[in-house]
Coordinates of C-alpha atoms in Angstrom, one line a residue:
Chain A
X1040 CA 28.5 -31.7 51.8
X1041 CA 31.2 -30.6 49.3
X1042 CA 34.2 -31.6 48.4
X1043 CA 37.0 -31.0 50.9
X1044 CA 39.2 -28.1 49.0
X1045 CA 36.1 -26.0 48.9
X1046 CA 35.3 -25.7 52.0
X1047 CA 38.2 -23.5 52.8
X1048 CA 36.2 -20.5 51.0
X1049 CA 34.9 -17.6 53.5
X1050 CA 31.5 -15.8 53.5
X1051 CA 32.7 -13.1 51.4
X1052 CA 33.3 -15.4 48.3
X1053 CA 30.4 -16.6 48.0
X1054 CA 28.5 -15.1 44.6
X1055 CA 24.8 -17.0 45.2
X1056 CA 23.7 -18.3 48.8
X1057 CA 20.6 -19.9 48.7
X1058 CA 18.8 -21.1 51.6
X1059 CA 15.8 -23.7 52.2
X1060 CA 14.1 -22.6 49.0
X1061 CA 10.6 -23.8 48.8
X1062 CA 8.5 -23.3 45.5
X1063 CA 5.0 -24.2 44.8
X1064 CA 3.0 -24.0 41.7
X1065 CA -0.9 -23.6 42.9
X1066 CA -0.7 -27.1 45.0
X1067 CA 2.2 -28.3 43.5
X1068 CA 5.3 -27.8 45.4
X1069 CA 8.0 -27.8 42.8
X1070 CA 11.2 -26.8 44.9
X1071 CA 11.1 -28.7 48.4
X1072 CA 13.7 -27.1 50.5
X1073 CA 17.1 -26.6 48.2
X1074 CA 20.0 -24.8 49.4
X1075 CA 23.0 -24.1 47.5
X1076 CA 26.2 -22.6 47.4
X1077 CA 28.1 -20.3 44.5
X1078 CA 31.7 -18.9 45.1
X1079 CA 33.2 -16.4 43.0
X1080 CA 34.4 -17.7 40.2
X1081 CA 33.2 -20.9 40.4
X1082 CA 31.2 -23.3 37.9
X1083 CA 28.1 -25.0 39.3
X1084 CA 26.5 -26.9 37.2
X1085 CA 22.7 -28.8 37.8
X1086 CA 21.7 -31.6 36.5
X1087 CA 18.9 -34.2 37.2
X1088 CA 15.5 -35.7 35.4
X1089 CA 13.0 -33.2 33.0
X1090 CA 10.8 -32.1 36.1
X1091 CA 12.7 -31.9 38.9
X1092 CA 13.1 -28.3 39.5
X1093 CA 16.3 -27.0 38.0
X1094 CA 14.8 -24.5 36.0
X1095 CA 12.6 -23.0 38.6
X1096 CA 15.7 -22.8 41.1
X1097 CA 17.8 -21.2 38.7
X1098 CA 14.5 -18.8 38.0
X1099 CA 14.3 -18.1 41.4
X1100 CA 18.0 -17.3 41.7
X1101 CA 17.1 -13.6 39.7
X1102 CA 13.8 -13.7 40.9
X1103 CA 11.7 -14.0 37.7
X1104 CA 9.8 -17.0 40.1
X1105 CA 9.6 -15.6 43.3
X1106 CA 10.2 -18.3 46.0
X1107 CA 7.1 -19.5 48.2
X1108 CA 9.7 -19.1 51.4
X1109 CA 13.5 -19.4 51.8
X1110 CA 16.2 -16.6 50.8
X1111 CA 18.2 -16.1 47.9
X1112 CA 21.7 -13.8 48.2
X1113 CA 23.6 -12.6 45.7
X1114 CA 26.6 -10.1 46.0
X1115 CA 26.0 -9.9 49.6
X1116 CA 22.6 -8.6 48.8
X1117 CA 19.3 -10.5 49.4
X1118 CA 16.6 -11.0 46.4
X1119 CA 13.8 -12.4 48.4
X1120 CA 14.1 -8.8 50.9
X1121 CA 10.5 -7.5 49.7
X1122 CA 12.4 -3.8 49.6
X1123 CA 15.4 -4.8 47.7
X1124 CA 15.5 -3.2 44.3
X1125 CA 15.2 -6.2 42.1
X1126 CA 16.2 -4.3 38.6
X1127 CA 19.3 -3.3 40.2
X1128 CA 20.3 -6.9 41.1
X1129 CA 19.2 -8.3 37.9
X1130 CA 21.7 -5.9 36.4
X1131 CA 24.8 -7.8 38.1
X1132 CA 23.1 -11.1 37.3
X1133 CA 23.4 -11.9 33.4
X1134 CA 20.6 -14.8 32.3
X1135 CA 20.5 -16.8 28.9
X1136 CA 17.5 -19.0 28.4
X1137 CA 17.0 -22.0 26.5
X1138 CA 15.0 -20.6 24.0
X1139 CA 17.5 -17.3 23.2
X1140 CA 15.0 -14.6 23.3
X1141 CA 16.9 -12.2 21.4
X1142 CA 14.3 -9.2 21.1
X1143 CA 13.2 -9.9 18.0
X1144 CA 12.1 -5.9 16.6
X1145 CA 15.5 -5.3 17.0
X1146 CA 18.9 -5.7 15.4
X1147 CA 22.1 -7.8 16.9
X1148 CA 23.6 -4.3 18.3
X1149 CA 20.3 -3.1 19.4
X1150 CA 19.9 -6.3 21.2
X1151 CA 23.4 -5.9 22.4
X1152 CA 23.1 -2.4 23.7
X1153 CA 19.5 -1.5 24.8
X1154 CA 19.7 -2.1 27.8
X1155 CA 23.0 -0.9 28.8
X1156 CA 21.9 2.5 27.2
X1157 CA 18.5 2.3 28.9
X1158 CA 19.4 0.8 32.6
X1159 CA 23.0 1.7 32.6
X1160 CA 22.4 5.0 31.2
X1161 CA 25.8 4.2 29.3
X1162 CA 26.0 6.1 26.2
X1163 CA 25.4 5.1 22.9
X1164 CA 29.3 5.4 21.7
X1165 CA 30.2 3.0 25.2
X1166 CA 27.5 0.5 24.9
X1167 CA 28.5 -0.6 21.2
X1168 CA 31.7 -0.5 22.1
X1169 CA 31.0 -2.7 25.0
X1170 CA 28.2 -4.8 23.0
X1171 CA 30.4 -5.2 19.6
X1172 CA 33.6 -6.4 22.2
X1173 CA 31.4 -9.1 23.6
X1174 CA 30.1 -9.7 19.8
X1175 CA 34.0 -10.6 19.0
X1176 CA 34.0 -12.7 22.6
X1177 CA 31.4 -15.1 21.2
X1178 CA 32.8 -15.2 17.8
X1179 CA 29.9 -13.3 15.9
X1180 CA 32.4 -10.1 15.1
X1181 CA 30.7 -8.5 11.8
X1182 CA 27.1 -9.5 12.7
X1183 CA 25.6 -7.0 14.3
X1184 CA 23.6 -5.7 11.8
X1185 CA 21.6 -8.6 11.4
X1186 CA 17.7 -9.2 12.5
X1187 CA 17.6 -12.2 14.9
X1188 CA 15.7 -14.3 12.9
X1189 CA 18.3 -14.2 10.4
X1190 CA 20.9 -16.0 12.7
X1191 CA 20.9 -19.9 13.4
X1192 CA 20.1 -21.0 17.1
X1193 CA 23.6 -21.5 18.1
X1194 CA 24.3 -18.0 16.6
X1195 CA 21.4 -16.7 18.6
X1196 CA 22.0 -17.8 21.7
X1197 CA 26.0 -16.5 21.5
X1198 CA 24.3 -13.2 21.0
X1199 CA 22.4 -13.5 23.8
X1200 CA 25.3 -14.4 25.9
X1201 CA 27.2 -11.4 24.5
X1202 CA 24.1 -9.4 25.4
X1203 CA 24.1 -10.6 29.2
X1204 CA 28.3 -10.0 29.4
X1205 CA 27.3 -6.4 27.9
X1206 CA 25.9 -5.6 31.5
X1207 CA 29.4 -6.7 32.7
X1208 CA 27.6 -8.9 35.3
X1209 CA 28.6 -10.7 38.1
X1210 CA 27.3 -14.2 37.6
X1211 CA 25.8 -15.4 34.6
X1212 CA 22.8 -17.8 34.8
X1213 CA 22.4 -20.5 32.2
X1214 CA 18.9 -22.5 32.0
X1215 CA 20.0 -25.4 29.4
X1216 CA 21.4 -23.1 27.1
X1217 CA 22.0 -26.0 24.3
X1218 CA 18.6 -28.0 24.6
X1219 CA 16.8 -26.0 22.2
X1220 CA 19.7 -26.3 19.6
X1221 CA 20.5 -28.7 16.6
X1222 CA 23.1 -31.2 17.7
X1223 CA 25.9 -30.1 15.3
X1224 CA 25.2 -26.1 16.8
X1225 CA 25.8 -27.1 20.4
X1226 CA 29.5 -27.4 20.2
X1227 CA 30.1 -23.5 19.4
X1228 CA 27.8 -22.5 22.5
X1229 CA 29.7 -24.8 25.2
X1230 CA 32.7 -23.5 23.6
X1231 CA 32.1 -20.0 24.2
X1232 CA 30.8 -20.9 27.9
X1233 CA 34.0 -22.8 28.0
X1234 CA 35.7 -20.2 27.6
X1235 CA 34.0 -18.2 29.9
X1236 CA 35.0 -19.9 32.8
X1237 CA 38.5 -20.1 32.2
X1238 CA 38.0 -16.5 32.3
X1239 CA 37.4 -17.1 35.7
X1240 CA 33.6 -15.7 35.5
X1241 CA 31.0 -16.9 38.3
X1242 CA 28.5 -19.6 36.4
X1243 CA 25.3 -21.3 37.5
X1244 CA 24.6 -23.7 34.5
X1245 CA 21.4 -26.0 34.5
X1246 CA 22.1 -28.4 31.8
X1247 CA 22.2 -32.0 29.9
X1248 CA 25.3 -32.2 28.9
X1249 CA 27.2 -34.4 31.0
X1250 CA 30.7 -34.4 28.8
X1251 CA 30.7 -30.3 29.7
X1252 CA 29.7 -30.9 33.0
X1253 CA 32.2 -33.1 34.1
X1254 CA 35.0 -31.1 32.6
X1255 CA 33.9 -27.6 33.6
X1256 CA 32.1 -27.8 36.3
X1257 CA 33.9 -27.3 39.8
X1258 CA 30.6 -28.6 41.1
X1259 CA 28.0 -30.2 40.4
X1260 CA 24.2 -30.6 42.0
X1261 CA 22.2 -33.5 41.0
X1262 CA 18.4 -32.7 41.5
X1263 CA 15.4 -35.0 41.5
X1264 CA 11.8 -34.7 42.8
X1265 CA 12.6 -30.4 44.0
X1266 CA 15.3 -31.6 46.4
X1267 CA 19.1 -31.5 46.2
X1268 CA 19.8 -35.6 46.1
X1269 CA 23.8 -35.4 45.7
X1270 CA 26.5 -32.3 44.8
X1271 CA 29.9 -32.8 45.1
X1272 CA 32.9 -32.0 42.6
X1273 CA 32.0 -33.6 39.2
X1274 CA 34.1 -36.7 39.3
X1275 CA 32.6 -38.2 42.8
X1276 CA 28.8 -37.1 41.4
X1277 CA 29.0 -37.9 38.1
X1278 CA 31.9 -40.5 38.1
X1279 CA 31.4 -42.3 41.1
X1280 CA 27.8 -41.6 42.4
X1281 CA 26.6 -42.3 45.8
X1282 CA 22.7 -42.1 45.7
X1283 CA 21.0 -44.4 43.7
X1284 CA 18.3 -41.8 42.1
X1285 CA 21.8 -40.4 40.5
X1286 CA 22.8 -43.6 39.1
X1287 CA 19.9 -44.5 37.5
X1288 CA 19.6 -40.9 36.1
X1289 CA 23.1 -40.9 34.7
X1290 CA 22.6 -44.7 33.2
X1291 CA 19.7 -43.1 31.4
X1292 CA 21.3 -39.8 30.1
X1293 CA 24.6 -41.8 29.1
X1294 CA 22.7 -44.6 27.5
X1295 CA 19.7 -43.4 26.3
X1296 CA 19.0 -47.2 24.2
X1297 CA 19.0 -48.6 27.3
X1298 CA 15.6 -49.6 28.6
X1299 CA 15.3 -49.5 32.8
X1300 CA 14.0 -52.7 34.4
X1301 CA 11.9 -50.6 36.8
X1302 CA 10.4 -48.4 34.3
Chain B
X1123 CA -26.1 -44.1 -17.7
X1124 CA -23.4 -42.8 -14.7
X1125 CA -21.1 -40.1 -14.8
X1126 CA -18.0 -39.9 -13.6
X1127 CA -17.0 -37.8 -10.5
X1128 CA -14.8 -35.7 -12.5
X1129 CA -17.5 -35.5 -15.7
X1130 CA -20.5 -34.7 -13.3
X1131 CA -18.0 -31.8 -11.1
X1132 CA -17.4 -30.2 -14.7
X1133 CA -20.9 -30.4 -15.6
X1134 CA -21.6 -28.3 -12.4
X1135 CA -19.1 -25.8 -12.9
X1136 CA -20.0 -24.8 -16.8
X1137 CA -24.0 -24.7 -15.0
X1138 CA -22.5 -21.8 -12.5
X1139 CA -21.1 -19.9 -15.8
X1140 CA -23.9 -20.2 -17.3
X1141 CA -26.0 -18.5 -14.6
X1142 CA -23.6 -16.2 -13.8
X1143 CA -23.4 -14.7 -17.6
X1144 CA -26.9 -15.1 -17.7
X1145 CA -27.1 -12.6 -14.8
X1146 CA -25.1 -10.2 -16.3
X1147 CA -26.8 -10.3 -19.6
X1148 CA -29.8 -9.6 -17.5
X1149 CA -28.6 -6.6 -15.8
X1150 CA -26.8 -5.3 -18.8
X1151 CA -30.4 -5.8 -21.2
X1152 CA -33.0 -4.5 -18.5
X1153 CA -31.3 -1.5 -17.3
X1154 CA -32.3 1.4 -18.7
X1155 CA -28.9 3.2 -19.9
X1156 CA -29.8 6.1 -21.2
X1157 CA -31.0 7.1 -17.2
X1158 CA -28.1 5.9 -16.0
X1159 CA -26.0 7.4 -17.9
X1160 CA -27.7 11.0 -17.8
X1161 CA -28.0 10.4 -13.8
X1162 CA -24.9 8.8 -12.9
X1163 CA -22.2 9.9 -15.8
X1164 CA -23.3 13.4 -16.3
X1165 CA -20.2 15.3 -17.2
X1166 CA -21.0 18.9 -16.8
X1167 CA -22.3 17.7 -13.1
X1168 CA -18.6 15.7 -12.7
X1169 CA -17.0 18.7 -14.2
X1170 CA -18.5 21.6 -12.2
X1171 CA -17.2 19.3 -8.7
X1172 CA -13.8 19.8 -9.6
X1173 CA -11.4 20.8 -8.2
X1174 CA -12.8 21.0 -4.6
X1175 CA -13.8 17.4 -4.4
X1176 CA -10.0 16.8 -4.4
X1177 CA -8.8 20.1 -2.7
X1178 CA -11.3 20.5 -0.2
X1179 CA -13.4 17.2 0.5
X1180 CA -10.8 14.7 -0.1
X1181 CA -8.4 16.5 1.8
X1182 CA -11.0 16.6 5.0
X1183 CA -11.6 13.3 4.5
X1184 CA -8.0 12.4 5.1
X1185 CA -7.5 14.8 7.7
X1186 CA -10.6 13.9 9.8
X1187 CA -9.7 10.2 9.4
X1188 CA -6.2 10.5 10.5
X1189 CA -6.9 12.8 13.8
X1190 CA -9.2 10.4 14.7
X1191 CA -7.5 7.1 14.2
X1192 CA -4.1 9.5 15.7
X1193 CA -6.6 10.2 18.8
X1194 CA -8.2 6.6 18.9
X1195 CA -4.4 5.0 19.0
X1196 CA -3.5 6.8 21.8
X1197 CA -6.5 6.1 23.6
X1198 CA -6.5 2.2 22.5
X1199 CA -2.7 2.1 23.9
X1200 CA -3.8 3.5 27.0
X1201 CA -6.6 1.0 27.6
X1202 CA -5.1 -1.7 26.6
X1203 CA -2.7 -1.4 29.0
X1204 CA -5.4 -1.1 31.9
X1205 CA -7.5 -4.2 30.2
X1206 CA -4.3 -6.3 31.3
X1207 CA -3.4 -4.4 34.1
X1208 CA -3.0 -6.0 37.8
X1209 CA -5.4 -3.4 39.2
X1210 CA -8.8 -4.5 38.9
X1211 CA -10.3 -1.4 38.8
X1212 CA -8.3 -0.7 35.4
X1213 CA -9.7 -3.5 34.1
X1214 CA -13.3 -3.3 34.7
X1215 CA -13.4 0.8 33.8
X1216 CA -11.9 -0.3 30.3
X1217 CA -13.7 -3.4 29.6
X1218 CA -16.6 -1.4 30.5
X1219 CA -15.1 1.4 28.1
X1220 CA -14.9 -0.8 24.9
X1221 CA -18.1 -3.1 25.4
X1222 CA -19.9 0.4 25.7
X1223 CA -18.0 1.9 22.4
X1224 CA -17.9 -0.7 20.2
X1225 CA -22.1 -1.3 20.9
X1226 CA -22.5 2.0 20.0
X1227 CA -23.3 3.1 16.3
X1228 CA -20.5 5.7 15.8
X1229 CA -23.5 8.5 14.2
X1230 CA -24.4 8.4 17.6
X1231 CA -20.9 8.7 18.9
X1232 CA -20.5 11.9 16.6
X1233 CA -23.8 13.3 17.6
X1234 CA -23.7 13.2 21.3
X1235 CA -19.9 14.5 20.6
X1236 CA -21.0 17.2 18.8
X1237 CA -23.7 18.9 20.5
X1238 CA -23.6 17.1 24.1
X1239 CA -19.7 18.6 24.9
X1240 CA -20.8 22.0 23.8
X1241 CA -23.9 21.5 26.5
X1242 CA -21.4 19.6 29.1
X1243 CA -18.6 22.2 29.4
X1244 CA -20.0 25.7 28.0
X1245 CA -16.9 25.4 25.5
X1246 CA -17.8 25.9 21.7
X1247 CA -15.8 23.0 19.9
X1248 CA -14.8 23.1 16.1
X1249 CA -15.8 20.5 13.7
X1250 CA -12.5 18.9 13.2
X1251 CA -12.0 18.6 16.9
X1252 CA -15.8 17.5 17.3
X1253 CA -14.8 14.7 14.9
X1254 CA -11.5 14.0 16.1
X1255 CA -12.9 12.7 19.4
X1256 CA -16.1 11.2 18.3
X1257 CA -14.1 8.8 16.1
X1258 CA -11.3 8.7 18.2
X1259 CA -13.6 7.3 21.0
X1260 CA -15.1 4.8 18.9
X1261 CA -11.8 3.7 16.8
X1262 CA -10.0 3.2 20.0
X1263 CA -12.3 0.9 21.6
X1264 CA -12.0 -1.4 18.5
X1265 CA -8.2 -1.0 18.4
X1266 CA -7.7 -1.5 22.5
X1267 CA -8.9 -4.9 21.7
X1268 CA -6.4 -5.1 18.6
X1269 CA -4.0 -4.2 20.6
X1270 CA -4.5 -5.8 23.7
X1271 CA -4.9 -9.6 21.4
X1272 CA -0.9 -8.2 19.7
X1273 CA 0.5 -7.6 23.5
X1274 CA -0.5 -11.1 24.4
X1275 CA 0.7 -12.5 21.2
X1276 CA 4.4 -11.3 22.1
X1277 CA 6.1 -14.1 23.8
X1278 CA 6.6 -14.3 27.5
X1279 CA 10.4 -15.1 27.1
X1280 CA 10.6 -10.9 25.3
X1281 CA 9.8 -9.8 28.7
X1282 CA 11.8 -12.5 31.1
X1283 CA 15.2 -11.4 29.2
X1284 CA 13.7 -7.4 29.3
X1285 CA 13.4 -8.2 33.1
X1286 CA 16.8 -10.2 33.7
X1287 CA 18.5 -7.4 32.3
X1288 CA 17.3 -4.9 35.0
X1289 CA 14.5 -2.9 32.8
X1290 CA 11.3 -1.8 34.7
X1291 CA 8.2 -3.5 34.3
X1292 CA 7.1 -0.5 32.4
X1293 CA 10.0 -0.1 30.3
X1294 CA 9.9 -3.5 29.3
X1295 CA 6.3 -2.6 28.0
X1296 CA 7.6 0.8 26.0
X1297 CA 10.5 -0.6 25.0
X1298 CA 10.2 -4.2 24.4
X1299 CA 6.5 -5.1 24.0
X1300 CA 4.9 -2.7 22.6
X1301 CA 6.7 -2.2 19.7
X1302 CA 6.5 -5.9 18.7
X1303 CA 3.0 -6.1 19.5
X1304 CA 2.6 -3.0 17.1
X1305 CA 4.2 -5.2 14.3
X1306 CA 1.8 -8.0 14.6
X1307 CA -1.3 -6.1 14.2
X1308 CA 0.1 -3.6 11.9
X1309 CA -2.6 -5.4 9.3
X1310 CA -5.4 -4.8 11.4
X1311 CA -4.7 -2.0 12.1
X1312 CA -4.5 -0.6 8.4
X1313 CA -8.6 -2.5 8.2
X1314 CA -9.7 -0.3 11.1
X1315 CA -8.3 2.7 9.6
X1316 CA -10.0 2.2 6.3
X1317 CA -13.3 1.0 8.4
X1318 CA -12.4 4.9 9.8
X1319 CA -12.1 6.6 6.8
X1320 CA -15.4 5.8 5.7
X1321 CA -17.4 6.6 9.3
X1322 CA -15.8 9.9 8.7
X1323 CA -18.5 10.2 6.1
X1324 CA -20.8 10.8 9.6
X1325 CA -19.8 13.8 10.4
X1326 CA -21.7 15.4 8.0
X1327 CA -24.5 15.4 10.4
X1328 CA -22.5 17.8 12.8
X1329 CA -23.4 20.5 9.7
X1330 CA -20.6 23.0 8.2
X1331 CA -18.8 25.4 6.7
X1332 CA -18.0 24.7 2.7
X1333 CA -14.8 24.6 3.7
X1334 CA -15.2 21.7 5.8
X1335 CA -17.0 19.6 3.6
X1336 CA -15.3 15.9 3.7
X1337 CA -16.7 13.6 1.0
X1338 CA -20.5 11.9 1.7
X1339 CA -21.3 16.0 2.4
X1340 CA -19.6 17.2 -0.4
X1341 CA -21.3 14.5 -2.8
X1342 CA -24.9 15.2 -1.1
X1343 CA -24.6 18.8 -1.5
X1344 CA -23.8 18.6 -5.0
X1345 CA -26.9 15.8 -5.6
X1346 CA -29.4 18.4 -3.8
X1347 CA -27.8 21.1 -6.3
X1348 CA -27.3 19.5 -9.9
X1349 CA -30.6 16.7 -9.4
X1350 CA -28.0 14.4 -10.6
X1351 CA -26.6 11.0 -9.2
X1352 CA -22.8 11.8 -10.5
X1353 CA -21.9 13.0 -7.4
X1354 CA -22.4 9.9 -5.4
X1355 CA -20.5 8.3 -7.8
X1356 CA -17.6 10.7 -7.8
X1357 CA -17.5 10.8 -3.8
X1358 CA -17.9 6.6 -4.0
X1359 CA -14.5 6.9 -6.7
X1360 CA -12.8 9.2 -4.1
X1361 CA -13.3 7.0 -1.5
X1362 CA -12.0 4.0 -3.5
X1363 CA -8.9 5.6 -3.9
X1364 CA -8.1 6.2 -0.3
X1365 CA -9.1 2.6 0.7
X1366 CA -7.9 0.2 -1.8
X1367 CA -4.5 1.4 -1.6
X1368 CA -4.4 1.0 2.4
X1369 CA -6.2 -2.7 1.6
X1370 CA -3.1 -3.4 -0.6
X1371 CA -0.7 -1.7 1.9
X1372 CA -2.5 -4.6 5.0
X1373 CA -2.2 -7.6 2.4
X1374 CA 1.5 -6.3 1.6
X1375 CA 2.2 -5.9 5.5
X1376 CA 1.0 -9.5 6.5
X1377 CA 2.6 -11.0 3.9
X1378 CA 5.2 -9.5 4.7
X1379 CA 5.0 -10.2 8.7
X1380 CA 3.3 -13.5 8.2
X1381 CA 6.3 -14.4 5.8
X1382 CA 9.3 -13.5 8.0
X1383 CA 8.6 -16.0 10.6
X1384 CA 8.9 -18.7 8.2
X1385 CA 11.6 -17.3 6.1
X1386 CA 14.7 -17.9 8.7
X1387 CA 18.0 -18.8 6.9
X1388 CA 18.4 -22.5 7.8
X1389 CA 15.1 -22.9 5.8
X1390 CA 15.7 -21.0 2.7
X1391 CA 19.2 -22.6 2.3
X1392 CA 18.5 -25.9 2.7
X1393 CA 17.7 -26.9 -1.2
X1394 CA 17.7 -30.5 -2.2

């Protein structure tokens, strides 16, 4: 299924294993059977059509959905295990969400540190020094005393990543982390996330942004319909596509003037 | 021949002055002043009520007000918590809780409080305490629903990041919910507390000790006494100056809440 060189990888590097996920809405069955593979320190990246389940699989990796059937592992430990204790495997998994959700009573430190004080039980001298290290990570160094509201998007959601490294996970989550953002503010997001993974941390990235993608990315799925359709490593599935679903996704999401015949 | 729109709207309004002065005039002409002035503006009667309108009714008015709306938070938290609990039981013991509370004329409330708990448990109960939970009781069922309304008003996404960062369900509530749900019906909040301060007025039919004379008692004691009206219209004054500064305080706050959602930098610094 993927590409040759990482293959080689054993059981014990794999970050995320998730196996025939099914998830249904009520009647409507939104994942269909999805299984995916995350090694440490890799980059996965999900892309595919508004609809198509991204979202909801990368929801279901921390178990904020939880999955009609199918298992999800991470660190070795299983999420969908009705006795596991969820809040101390969300702890290793770090999530940003499209729309930041920064907690909005409190300030940038607060948001930085609550919950390393309250679920880590670090104290209050280690979590700021933890949170205002992250701060400088995502380039916001001398704004932790501001309210949320007073930030920009991009700002926002750079705190919120430095709020998920605070808890020093193990794989960070990111559900298009740049869709809710004015164009000219997405730049200083991908950056940071750039960043990120030269650092060598474990990402699963659902996202639009093909350029970032393709040049971050070690692999990439492409979803359509709650079903994996194609993953490979980013050149073969974005560059040189073998299903047809992909290609006509990708003509639409490179050239957005252009109008489909089939449509 | 026609009038115009604007000619015929201006003709209206200067119709509505009229009336309105005319009203007044009325008033001011047929009222008979020198009876109002000896009933209601007496000022050996106003004289002779202070200082214990201030020291001693004024002050139980505050103090009866704020134990029960202190009681009646504590009790709203708690059900509205249950109203959107997952266990159905909670939910149906405190929907049945406020729907049988907030049907209930408080004087009622403070009366069944007052002599029904001494009956109920053989335990002799003071005034302030008698008070305390009559209008805690009632308050909170009003508030529950206040506060249930702010909980739902906090955005789902508060609690997904609470919850992806490892905290409880229930100290995501404490520690991320209901504080912002707090903010957003701090205005409300400050109306039922001055809707409180005046039921506090009932518990005058629980009977007392001078000493624990709030307001409406104080006033009607002094009415019985001096066959005058200026005590209702020193108790009304004392009233006034406990509830128009907490209506200014909830217009301030809602502003002030209402305004920050809009106010975010990107919009205040883009200037043409």
């Amino acid at each position: 299924m993927s590409g040759e060189d990482l293959n080689t990888d054993t059981a014990a590097d794999l970050a995320v294993e998730v196996t025939g996920l099914h998830k249904s809405f009520g009647p409507v069955e939104v994942l269909r059977g999805i299984d995916l593979e995350v090694n440490r320190g890799e980059v996965v990246c999900v892309i595919g059509p508004s609809g198509s389940g991204k979202s909801t699989l990368l929801r279901c990796v921390n178990v904020l959905e939880e999955p009609t059937s199918g298992t999800v592992v991470v660190d070795g430990v299983e999420l969908t295990d009705p006795d596991v204790d969820i809040d101390a495997a969300r702890t290793k998994i770090g999530m940003v969400f499209q729309s930041f959700n920064l907690f909005a009573h409190l300030n940038v430190l607060n948001n930085l540190t609550i919950a390393q004080r309250k679920v880590l039980k670090r104290t209050q001298a280690q979590a700021e020094a933890t949170g205002l290290a992250n701060l400088e990570r995502v380039g916001l160094a001398g704004r932790e005393r501001a309210m949320p509201s007073e930030l920009s998007g991009g700002q926002q959601q750079r705190v919120a990543i430095a709020r998920a490294l605070s808890m020093d996970p193990d794989v960070m989550l990111f559900d298009e982390p740049t869709s809710a953002l004015d164009p000219e503010l997405v730049g200083d997001v991908l950056t940071v996330m750039r960043r990120l993974a030269d650092e060598g941390m474990t990402m699963l990235v659902v996202t639009h942004e093909m350029q970032f993608a393709r040049e971050v990315a070690d692999k990439v799925l492409f979803m359509d319909a709650g079903v994996v359709v194609e993953q490979g490593p980013p050149e073969q599935v974005i560059g040189d596509p073998r299903e047809e679903r992909t290609r006509t996704f990708l003509r639409r999401v490179l050239n957005p003037t252009h109008v489909d015949q089939t449509d | 021949m026609a009038m115009s729109k604007r000619k015929r709207a201006q003709v209206i309004r200067w119709v509505q002055y009229g009336i309105l002065v005319l009203a007044v005039l009325a008033l001011v002409v047929f009222a008979d002043w020198g009876k109002l002035r000896h009933n209601f503006f007496n000022l050996e009667v106003a004289g002779s009520m202070f200082p214990d309108v201030i020291t001693v009714a004024l002050v139980n008015t505050v103090i009866y007000t704020a134990m029960g709306f202190g009681f009646g938070l504590v009790l709203a938290v708690v059900l509205a918590l249950m109203r959107l609990s997952q266990v159905r039981a909670y939910r149906w013991i405190s929907g049945f809780y406020i729907e049988f509370f907030r049907g209930l004329p408080a004087l009622l409330v403070i009366l069944a409080v007052g002599t029904g708990v001494p009956i109920a448990f053989g335990v002799l109960i003071d005034k302030y305490t008698a008070i305390m939970i009559a209008l805690g009781l009632v308050g909170g069922a009003y508030m529950a629903e206040t506060l249930r309304a702010g909980i739902q008003a906090v955005p789902r996404g508060q609690v997904e990041a609470a919850r992806s960062l490892g905290m409880s369900p229930g100290r995501t509530t404490v520690t991320i919910v209901i504080p912002q749900a707090f903010k957003i019906i701090l205005p409300p909040l400050t109306n039922e507390l001055i809707l409180l301060t005046k039921d506090s007025s009932l518990a005058l039919f629980l009977g007392a000790s001078i000493a624990e004379y709030e307001l409406t008692q104080f006033g009607r004691v002094a009415l019985n006494s001096s066959q005058s009206l200026t005590p209702v219209l020193i108790a009304g004054f004392c009233y006034l100056i406990i509830t128009i500064p907490l209506s200014y305080l909830s217009r301030y706050l809602e502003r002030r809440t209402g305004g920050a959602k809009i106010s975010t930098p990107e919009s205040t610094e883009v200037k043409a």
